[in-house]
Short mmCIF file of C-alpha atoms in Angstrom, two decimals:
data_model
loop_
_atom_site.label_atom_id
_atom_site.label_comp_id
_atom_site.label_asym_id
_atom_site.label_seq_id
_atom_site.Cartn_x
_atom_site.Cartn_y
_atom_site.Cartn_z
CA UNK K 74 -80.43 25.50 66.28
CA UNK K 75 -77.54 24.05 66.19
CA UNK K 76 -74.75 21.98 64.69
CA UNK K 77 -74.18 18.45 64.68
CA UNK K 78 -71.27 17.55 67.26
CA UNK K 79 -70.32 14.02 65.38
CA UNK K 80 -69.96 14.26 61.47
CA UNK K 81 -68.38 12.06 58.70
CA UNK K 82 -67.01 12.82 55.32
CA UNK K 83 -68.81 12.39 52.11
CA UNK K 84 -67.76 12.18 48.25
CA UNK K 85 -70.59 14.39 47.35
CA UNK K 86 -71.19 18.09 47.20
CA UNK K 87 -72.22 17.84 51.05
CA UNK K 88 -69.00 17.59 52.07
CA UNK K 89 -69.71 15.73 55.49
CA UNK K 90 -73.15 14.40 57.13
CA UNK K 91 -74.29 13.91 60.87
CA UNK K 92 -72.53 10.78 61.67
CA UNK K 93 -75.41 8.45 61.68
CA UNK K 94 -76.87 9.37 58.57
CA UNK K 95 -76.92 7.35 55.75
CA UNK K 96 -76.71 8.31 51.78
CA UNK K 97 -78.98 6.47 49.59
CA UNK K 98 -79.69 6.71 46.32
CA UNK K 99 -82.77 8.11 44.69
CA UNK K 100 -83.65 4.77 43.68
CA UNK K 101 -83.80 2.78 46.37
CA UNK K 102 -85.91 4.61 48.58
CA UNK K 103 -88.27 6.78 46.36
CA UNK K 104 -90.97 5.42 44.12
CA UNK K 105 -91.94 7.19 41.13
CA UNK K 106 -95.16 6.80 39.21
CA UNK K 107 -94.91 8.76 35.90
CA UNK K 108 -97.82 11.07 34.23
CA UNK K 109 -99.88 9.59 31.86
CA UNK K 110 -100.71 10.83 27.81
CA UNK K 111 -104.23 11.34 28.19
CA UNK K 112 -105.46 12.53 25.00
CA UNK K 113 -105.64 16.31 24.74
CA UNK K 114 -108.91 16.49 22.12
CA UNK K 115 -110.73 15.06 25.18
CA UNK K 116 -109.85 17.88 27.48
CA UNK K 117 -112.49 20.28 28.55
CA UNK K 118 -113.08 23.18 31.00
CA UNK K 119 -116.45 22.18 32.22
CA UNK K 120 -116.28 20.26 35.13
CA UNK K 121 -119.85 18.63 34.64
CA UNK K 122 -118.13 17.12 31.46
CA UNK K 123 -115.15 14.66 33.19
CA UNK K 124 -112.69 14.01 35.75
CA UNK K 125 -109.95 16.70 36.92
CA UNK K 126 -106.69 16.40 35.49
CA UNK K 127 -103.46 17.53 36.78
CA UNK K 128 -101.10 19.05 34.43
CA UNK K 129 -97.95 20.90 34.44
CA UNK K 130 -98.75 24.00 35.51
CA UNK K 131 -101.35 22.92 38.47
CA UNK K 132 -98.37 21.88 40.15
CA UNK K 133 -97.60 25.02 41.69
CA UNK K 134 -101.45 26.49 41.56
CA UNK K 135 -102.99 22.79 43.32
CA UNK K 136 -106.14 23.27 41.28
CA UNK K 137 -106.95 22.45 37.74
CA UNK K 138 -109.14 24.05 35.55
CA UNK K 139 -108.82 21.26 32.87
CA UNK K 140 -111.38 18.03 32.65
CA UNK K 141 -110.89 14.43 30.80
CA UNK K 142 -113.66 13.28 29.12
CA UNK K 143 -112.43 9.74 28.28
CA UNK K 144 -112.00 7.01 30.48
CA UNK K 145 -110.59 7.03 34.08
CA UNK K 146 -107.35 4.98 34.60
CA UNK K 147 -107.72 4.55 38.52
CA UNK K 148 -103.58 3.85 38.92
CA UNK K 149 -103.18 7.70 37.51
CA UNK K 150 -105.50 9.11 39.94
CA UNK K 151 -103.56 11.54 42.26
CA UNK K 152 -105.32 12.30 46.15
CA UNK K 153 -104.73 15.30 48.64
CA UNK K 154 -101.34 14.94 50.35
CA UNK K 155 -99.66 13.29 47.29
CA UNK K 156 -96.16 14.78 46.63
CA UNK K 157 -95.92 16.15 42.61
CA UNK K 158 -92.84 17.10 40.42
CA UNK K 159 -93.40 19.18 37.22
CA UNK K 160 -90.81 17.26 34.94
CA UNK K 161 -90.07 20.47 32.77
CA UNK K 162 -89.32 23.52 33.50
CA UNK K 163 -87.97 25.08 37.39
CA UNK K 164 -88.72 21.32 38.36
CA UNK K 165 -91.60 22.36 40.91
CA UNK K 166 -92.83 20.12 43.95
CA UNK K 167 -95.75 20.87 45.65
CA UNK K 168 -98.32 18.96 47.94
CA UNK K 169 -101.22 18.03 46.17
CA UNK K 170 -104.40 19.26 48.57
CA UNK K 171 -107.42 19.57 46.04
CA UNK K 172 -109.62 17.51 44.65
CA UNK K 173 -108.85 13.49 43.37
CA UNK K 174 -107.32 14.04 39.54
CA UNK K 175 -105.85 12.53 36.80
CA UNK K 176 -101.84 12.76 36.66
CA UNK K 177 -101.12 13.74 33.20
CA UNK K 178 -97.80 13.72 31.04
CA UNK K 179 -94.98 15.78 32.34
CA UNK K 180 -95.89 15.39 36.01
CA UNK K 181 -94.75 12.45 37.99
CA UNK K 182 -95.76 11.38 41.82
CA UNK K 183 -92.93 10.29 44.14
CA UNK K 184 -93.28 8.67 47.63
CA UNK K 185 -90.74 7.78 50.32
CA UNK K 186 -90.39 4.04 50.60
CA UNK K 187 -87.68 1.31 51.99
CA UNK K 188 -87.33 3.48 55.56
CA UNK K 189 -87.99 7.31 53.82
CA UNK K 190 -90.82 9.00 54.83
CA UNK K 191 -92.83 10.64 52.27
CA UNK K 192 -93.11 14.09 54.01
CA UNK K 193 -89.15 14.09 54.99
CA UNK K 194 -88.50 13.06 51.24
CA UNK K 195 -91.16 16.65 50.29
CA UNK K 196 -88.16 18.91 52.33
CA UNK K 197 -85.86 17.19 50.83
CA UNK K 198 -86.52 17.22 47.49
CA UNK K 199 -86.51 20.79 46.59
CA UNK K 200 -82.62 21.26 47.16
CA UNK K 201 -81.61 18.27 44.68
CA UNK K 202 -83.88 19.49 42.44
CA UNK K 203 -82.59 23.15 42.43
CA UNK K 204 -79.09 21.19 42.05
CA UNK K 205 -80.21 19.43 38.54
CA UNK K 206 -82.03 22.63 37.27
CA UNK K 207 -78.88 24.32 37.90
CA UNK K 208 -76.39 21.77 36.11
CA UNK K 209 -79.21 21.36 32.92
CA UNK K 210 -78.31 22.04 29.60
CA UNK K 211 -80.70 22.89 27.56
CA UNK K 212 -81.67 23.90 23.87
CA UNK K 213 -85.66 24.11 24.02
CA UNK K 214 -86.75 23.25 27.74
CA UNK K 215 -85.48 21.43 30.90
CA UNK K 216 -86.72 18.75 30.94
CA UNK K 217 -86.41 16.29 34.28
CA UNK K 218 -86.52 12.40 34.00
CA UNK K 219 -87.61 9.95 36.59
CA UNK K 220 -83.58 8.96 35.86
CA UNK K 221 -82.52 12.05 37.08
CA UNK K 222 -84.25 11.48 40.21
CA UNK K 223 -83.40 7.67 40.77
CA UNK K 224 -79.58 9.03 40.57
CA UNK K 225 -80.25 11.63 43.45
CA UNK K 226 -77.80 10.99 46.59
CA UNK K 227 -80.03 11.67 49.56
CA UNK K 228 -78.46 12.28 53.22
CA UNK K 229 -81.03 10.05 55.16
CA UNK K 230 -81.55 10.04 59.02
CA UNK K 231 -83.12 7.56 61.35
CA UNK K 232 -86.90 7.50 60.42
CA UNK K 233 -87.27 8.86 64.36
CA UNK K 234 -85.32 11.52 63.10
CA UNK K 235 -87.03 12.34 59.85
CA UNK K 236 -90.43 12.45 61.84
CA UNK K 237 -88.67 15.20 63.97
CA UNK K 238 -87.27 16.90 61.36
CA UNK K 239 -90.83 16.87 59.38
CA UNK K 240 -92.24 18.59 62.10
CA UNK K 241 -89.51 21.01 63.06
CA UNK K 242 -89.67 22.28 59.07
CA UNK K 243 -93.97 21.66 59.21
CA UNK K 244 -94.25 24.47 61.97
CA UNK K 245 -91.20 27.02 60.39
CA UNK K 246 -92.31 26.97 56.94
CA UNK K 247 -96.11 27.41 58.16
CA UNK K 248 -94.81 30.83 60.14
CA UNK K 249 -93.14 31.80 57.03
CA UNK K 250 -95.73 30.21 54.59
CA UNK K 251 -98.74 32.64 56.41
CA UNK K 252 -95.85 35.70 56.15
CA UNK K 253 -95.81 35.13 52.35
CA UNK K 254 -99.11 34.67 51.90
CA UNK K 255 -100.38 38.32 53.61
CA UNK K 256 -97.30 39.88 51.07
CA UNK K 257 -99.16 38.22 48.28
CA UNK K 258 -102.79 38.79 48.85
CA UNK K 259 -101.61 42.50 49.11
CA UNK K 260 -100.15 42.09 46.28
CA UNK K 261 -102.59 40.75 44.14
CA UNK K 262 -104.82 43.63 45.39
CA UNK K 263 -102.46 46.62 43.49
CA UNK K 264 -102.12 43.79 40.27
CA UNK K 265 -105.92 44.09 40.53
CA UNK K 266 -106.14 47.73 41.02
CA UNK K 267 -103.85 48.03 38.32
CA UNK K 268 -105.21 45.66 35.56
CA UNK K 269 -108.74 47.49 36.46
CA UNK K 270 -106.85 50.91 35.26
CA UNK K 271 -106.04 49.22 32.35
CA UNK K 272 -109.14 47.58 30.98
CA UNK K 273 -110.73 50.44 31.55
CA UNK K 274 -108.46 52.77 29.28
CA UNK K 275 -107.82 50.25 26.60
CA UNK K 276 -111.88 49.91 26.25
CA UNK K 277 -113.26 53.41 27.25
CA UNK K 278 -110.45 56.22 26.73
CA UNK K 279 -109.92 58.68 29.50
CA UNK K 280 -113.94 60.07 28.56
CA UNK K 281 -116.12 56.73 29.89
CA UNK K 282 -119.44 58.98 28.41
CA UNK K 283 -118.01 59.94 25.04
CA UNK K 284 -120.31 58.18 22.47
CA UNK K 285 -119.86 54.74 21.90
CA UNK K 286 -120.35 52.04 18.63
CA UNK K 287 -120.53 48.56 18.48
CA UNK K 288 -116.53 47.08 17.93
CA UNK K 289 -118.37 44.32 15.49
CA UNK K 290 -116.33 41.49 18.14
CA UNK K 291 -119.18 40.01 20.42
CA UNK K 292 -116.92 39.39 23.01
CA UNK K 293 -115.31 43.25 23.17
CA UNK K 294 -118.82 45.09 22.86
CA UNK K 295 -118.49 48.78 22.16
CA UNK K 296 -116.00 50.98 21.72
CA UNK K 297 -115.43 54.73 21.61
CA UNK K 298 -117.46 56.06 18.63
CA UNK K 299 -114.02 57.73 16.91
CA UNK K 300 -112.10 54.63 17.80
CA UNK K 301 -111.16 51.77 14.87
CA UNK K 302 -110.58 48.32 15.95
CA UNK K 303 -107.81 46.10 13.68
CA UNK K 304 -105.96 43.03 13.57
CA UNK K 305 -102.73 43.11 14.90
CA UNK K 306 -101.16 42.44 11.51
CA UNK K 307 -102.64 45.47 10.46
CA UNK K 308 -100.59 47.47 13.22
CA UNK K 309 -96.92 45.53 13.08
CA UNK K 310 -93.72 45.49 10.79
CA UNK K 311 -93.24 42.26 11.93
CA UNK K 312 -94.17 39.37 14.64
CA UNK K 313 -92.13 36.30 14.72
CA UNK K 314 -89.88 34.61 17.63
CA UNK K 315 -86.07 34.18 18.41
CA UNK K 316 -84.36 31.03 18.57
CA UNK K 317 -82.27 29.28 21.16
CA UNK K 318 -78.39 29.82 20.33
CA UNK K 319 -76.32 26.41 18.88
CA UNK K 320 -75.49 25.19 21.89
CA UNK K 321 -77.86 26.14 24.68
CA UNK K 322 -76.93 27.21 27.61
CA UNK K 323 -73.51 25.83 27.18
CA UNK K 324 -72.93 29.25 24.98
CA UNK K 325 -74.37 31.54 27.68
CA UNK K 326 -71.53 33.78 29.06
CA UNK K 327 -71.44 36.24 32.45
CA UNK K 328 -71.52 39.55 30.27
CA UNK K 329 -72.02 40.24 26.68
CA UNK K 330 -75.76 40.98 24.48
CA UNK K 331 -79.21 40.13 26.89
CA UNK K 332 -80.36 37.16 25.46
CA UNK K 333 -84.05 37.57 27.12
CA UNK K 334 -86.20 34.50 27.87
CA UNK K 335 -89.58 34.25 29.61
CA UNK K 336 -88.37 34.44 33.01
CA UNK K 337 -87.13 38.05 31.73
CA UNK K 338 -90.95 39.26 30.40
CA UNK K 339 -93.60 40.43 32.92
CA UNK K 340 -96.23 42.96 32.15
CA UNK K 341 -95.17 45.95 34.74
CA UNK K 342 -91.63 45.44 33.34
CA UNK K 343 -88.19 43.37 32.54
CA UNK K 344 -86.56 41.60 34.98
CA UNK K 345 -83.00 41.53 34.68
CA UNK K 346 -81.71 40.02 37.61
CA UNK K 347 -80.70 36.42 35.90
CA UNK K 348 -80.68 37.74 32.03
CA UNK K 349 -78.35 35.52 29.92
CA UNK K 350 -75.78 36.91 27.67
CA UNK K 351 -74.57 36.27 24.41
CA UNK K 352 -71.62 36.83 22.84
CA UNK K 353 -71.36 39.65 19.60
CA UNK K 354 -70.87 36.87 17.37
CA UNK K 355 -73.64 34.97 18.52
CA UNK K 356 -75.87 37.67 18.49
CA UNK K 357 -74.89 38.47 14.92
CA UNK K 358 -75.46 34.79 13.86
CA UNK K 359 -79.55 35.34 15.22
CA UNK K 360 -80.03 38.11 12.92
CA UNK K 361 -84.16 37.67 12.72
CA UNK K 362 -84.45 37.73 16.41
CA UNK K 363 -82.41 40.92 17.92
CA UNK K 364 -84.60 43.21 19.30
CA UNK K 365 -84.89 46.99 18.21
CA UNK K 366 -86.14 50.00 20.80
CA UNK K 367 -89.82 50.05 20.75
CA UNK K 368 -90.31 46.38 20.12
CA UNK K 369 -93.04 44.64 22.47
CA UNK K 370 -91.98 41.45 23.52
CA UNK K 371 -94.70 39.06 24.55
CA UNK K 372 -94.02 35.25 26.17
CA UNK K 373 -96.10 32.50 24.19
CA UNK K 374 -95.36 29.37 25.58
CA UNK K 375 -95.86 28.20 29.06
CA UNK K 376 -96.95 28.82 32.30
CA UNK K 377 -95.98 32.19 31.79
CA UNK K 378 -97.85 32.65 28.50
CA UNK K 379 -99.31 36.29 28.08
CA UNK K 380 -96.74 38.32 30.05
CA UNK K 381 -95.18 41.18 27.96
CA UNK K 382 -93.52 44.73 28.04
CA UNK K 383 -91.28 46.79 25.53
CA UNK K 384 -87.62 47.01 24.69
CA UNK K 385 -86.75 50.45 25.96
CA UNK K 386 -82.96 50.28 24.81
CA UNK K 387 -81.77 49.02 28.39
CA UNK K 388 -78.75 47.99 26.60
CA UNK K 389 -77.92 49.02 23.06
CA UNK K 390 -78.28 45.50 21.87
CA UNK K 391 -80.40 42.66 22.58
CA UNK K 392 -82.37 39.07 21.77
CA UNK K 393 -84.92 37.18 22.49
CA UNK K 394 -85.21 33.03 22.26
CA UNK K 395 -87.78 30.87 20.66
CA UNK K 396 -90.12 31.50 23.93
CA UNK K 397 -90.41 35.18 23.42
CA UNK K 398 -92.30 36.91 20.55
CA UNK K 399 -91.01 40.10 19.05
CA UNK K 400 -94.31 42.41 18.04
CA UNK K 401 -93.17 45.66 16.24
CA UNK K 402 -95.42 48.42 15.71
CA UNK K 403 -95.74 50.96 12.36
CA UNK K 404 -96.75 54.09 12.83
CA UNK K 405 -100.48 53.34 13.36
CA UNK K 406 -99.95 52.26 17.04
CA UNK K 407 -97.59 53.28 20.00
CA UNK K 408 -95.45 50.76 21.29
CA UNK K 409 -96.24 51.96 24.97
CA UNK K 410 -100.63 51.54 23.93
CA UNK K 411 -100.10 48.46 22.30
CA UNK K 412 -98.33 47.08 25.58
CA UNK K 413 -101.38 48.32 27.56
CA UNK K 414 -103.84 46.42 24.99
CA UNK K 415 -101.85 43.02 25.00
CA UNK K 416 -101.73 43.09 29.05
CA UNK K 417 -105.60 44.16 30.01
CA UNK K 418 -108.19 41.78 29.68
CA UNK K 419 -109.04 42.51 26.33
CA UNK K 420 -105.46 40.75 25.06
CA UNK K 421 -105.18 38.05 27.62
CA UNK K 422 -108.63 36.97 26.50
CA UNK K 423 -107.85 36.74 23.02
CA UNK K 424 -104.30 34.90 24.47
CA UNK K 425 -106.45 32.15 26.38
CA UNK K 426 -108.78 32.01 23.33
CA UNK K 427 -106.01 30.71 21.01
CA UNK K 428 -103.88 28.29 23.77
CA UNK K 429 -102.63 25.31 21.87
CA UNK K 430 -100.95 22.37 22.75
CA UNK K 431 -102.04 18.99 25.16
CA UNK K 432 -98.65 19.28 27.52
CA UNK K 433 -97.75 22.75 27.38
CA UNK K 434 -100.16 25.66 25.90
CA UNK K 435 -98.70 28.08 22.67
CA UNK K 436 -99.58 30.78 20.73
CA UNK K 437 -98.77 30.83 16.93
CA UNK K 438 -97.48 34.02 14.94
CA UNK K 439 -100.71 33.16 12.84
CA UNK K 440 -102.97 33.43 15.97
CA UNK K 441 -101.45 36.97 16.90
CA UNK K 442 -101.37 38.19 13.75
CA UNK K 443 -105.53 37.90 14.31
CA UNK K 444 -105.95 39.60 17.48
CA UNK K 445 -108.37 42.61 17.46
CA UNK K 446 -106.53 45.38 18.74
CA UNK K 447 -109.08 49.18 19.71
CA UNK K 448 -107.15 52.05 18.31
CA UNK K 449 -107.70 56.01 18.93
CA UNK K 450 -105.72 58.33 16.61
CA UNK K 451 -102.07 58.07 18.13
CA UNK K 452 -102.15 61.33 19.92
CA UNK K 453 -105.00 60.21 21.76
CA UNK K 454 -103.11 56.85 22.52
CA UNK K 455 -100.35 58.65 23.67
CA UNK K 456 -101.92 61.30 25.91
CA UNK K 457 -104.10 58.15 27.50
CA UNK K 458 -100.50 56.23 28.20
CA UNK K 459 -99.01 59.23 30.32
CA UNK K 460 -102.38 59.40 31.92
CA UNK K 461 -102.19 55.87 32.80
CA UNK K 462 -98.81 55.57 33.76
CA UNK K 463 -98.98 58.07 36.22
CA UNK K 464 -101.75 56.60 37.89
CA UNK K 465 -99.67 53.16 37.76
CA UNK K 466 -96.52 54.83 39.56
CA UNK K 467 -97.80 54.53 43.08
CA UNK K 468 -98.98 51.05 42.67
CA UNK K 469 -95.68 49.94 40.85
CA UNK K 470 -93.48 51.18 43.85
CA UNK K 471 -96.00 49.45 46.12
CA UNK K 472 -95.88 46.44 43.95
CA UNK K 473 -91.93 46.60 44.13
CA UNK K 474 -91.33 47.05 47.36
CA UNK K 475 -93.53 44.20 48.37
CA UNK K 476 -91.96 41.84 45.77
CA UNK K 477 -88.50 42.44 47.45
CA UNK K 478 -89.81 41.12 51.17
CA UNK K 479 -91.33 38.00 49.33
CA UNK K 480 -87.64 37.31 47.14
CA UNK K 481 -85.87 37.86 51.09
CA UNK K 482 -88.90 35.71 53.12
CA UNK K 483 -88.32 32.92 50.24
CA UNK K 484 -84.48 32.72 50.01
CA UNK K 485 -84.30 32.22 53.74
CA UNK K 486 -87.48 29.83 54.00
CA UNK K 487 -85.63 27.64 50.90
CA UNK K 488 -81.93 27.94 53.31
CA UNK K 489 -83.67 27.22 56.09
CA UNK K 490 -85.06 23.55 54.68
CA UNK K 491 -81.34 22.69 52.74
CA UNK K 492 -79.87 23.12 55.39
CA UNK K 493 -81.75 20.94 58.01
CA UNK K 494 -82.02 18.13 55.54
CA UNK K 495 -78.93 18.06 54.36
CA UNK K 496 -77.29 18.18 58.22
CA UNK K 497 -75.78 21.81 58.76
CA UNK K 498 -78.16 22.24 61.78
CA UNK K 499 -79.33 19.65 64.67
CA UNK K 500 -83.30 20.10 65.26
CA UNK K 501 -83.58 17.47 67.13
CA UNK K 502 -85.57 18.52 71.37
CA UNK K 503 -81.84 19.13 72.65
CA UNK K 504 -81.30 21.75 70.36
CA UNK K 505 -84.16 23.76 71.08
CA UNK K 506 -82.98 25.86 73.28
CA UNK K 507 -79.63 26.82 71.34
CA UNK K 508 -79.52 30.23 71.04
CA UNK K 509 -80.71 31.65 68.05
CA UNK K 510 -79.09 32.34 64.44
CA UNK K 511 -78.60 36.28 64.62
CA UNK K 512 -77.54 36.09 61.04
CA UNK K 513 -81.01 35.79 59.72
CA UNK K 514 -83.80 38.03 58.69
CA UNK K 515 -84.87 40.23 61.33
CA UNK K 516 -88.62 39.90 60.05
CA UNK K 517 -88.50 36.40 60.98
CA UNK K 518 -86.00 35.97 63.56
CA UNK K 519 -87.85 36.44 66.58
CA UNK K 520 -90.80 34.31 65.67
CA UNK K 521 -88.74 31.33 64.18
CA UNK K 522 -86.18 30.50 66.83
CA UNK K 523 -87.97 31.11 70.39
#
């Protein structure tokens, strides 16, 4: 690759564009057809029961699990190779390459029209969306607007060009696209091998043929003879949410008390990386939501619904906002076992049991407060959690490891697309044989730029 030899200068944040490029606005050459409110009592699972329906979080998965019984509104029905937008949210767009389906609320189709071609405007998306997410205030969730995207400022080549282009980023991201895709099948194997640890323990102790009772819950079975099973509420000094701060993100500052959010919460750990901070007087104004050591804190709204892990005292103080449930535990259960039980099966059945919500699914403090939770004598749940955790450690440095090649393999793969569509590098035949860009990843270098 290369750089463009003739340039011009721009008012925008690309600072100059190949010469004969053009900048258009959103609006003039992309057409947006927004998601429609089907009605959410008429959604079902079985797929012998209605049409497919798209929503928010199929986007990134491209398959749905969710039917509409009611009629079929054929100007809402979405077909393989249709470009998608989740409106809140990280703003995903994805390819749509499953089955005809019903475009619901929060999800909007765009195409390329007036001299943009549809698969140039996919590549180029991405980066303008990454621009908004970054620039959003917000108090609840981001949410994007078919507004937003009319206002974009798109660098445009000759439609020649685009097809070039198209194809240049069709054959890179497909190298790097297979790359990612071996990282997370092995991946899901260890999350597998681990959750299978995990079920097991939180249903059978460390002694599978130690006598067993029914729980009295048809869907758990039997349990450990010595074993009690309660409700949550039974186990918990309190359960209950934090709150956004006055003022959103606009109050977020560089250092100060971890405000955590969902992004923060998965269930091997917290993920600190892009915490947000608070100030002390903020953090004293949220009094109901700062988190103590011990607490488990457990994500109940979105696509990330489910994921949890304790507050180990990573910083003396900390909070949570209105996406992130605090669960405290009396003395009846371990914070570590409790952790274990909300994670396995056993809790993220009870979590998919209680989803709420037509756009976006929830879990109410009411809801938890009902989950049936298996519980040996403590020192039995703590002697099972060191036995566990031990057996986790190989597969969580596994897990890590392989989670840091993905972060590197998709940071270059997302630099590599801004900058050929915004016009830092020439693609075009005549710069094929450029040498290559020694500054990138030496896992990909060789196989991108020959």
């Amino acid at each position: 690759m290369k750089k463009y030899e003739n340039l011009k200068e721009t008012q925008t944040m690309f600072g100059s564009i190949p010469a004969h490029w053009e900048l258009k606005r959103g609006k003039d050459v992309i057409s947006i057809l927004s998601g429609f409110p089907f009605a959410s009592e008429l959604f079902d699972i079985d797929p012998a029961t209605g049409f497919p329906l798209i929503r928010i979080r199929n986007v990134v998965t491209g398959t749905t699990d969710t039917y509409y019984k009611g009629d079929v509104l054929p100007e809402y029905v979405i077909n393989a190779g249709d470009i998608l937008i989740g409106m809140d949210g990280d703003y995903n767009c994805a390819i749509w390459n499953s089955e005809p389906a019903l475009l619901n609320q929060r999800v909007c189709k765009v195409d390329g029209k007036n001299g943009l071609l549809s698969k140039y405007l996919f590549y180029s998306l991405p980066f303008h969306l990454q621009v908004i997410n970054d620039l959003t205030y917000f108090t609840t969730v981001k949410h994007l607007s078919t507004h937003d995207i009319k206002n974009i400022v798109l660098p445009v080549p000759p439609v020649e060009e685009q097809r070039v282009i198209a194809a240049y980023l069709d054959r890179k991201t497909a190298q790097l696209d297979t790359l990612l895709a071996q990282k997370e099948a092995l991946l899901l194997k260890l999350q597998q091998k681990r959750q299978a640890l995990i079920n097991e323990a939180v249903t059978q102790g460390l002694n599978p043929a130690a006598p067993r009772k029914p729980s009295g819950v048809a869907w758990l079975g039997e349990v450990p003879a010595h074993w009690e099973v309660k409700r949550l509420k039974q186990l918990t000094t309190k359960i209950g949410s934090g709150v956004t701060p006055l003022g959103g993100a606009e109050v977020y500052q560089d250092k100060g008390v971890p405000l955590f959010r969902s992004q923060n919460i998965y269930s091997d750990g917290l993920r600190l990386d892009d915490v947000a901070f608070v100030t002390e007087e903020v953090h004293e104004s949220m009094k109901n939501s700062q988190v103590e050591i011990g607490d488990v804190l457990l994500n109940i709204t979105g696509a990330s619904i489910g994921r949890c892990y304790f507050y180990q005292g990573e910083n003396k103080r900390a909070n949570v906002n209105q996406h992130v449930c605090i669960i405290r535990p009396n003395e009846q259960v371990t914070t570590e076992y409790l952790q274990l039980v909300l994670a396995s099966n056993l809790g993220q059945h009870q979590i998919d049991m209680s989803q709420n919500g037509a756009s976006r699914e929830g879990l109410t403090f009411s809801q938890l407060k009902e989950f049936r939770i298996p519980c040996p004598a403590i020192a039995e749940q703590q002697v099972l959690v060191q036995t566990i955790n031990l057996r986790l450690q190989k597969i969580s440095g596994a897990s890590t490891a392989i989670r840091t090649q993905v972060r590197t393999l998709k940071a270059f793969r997302q630099s590599l697309i801004s900058e050929v569509v915004t016009g830092k590098v020439d693609v075009r035949p005549t710069a094929s044989a450029a040498a290559p860009d020694r500054s990138r990843p030496t896992v990909v270098q060789t196989s991108l730029f020959n």
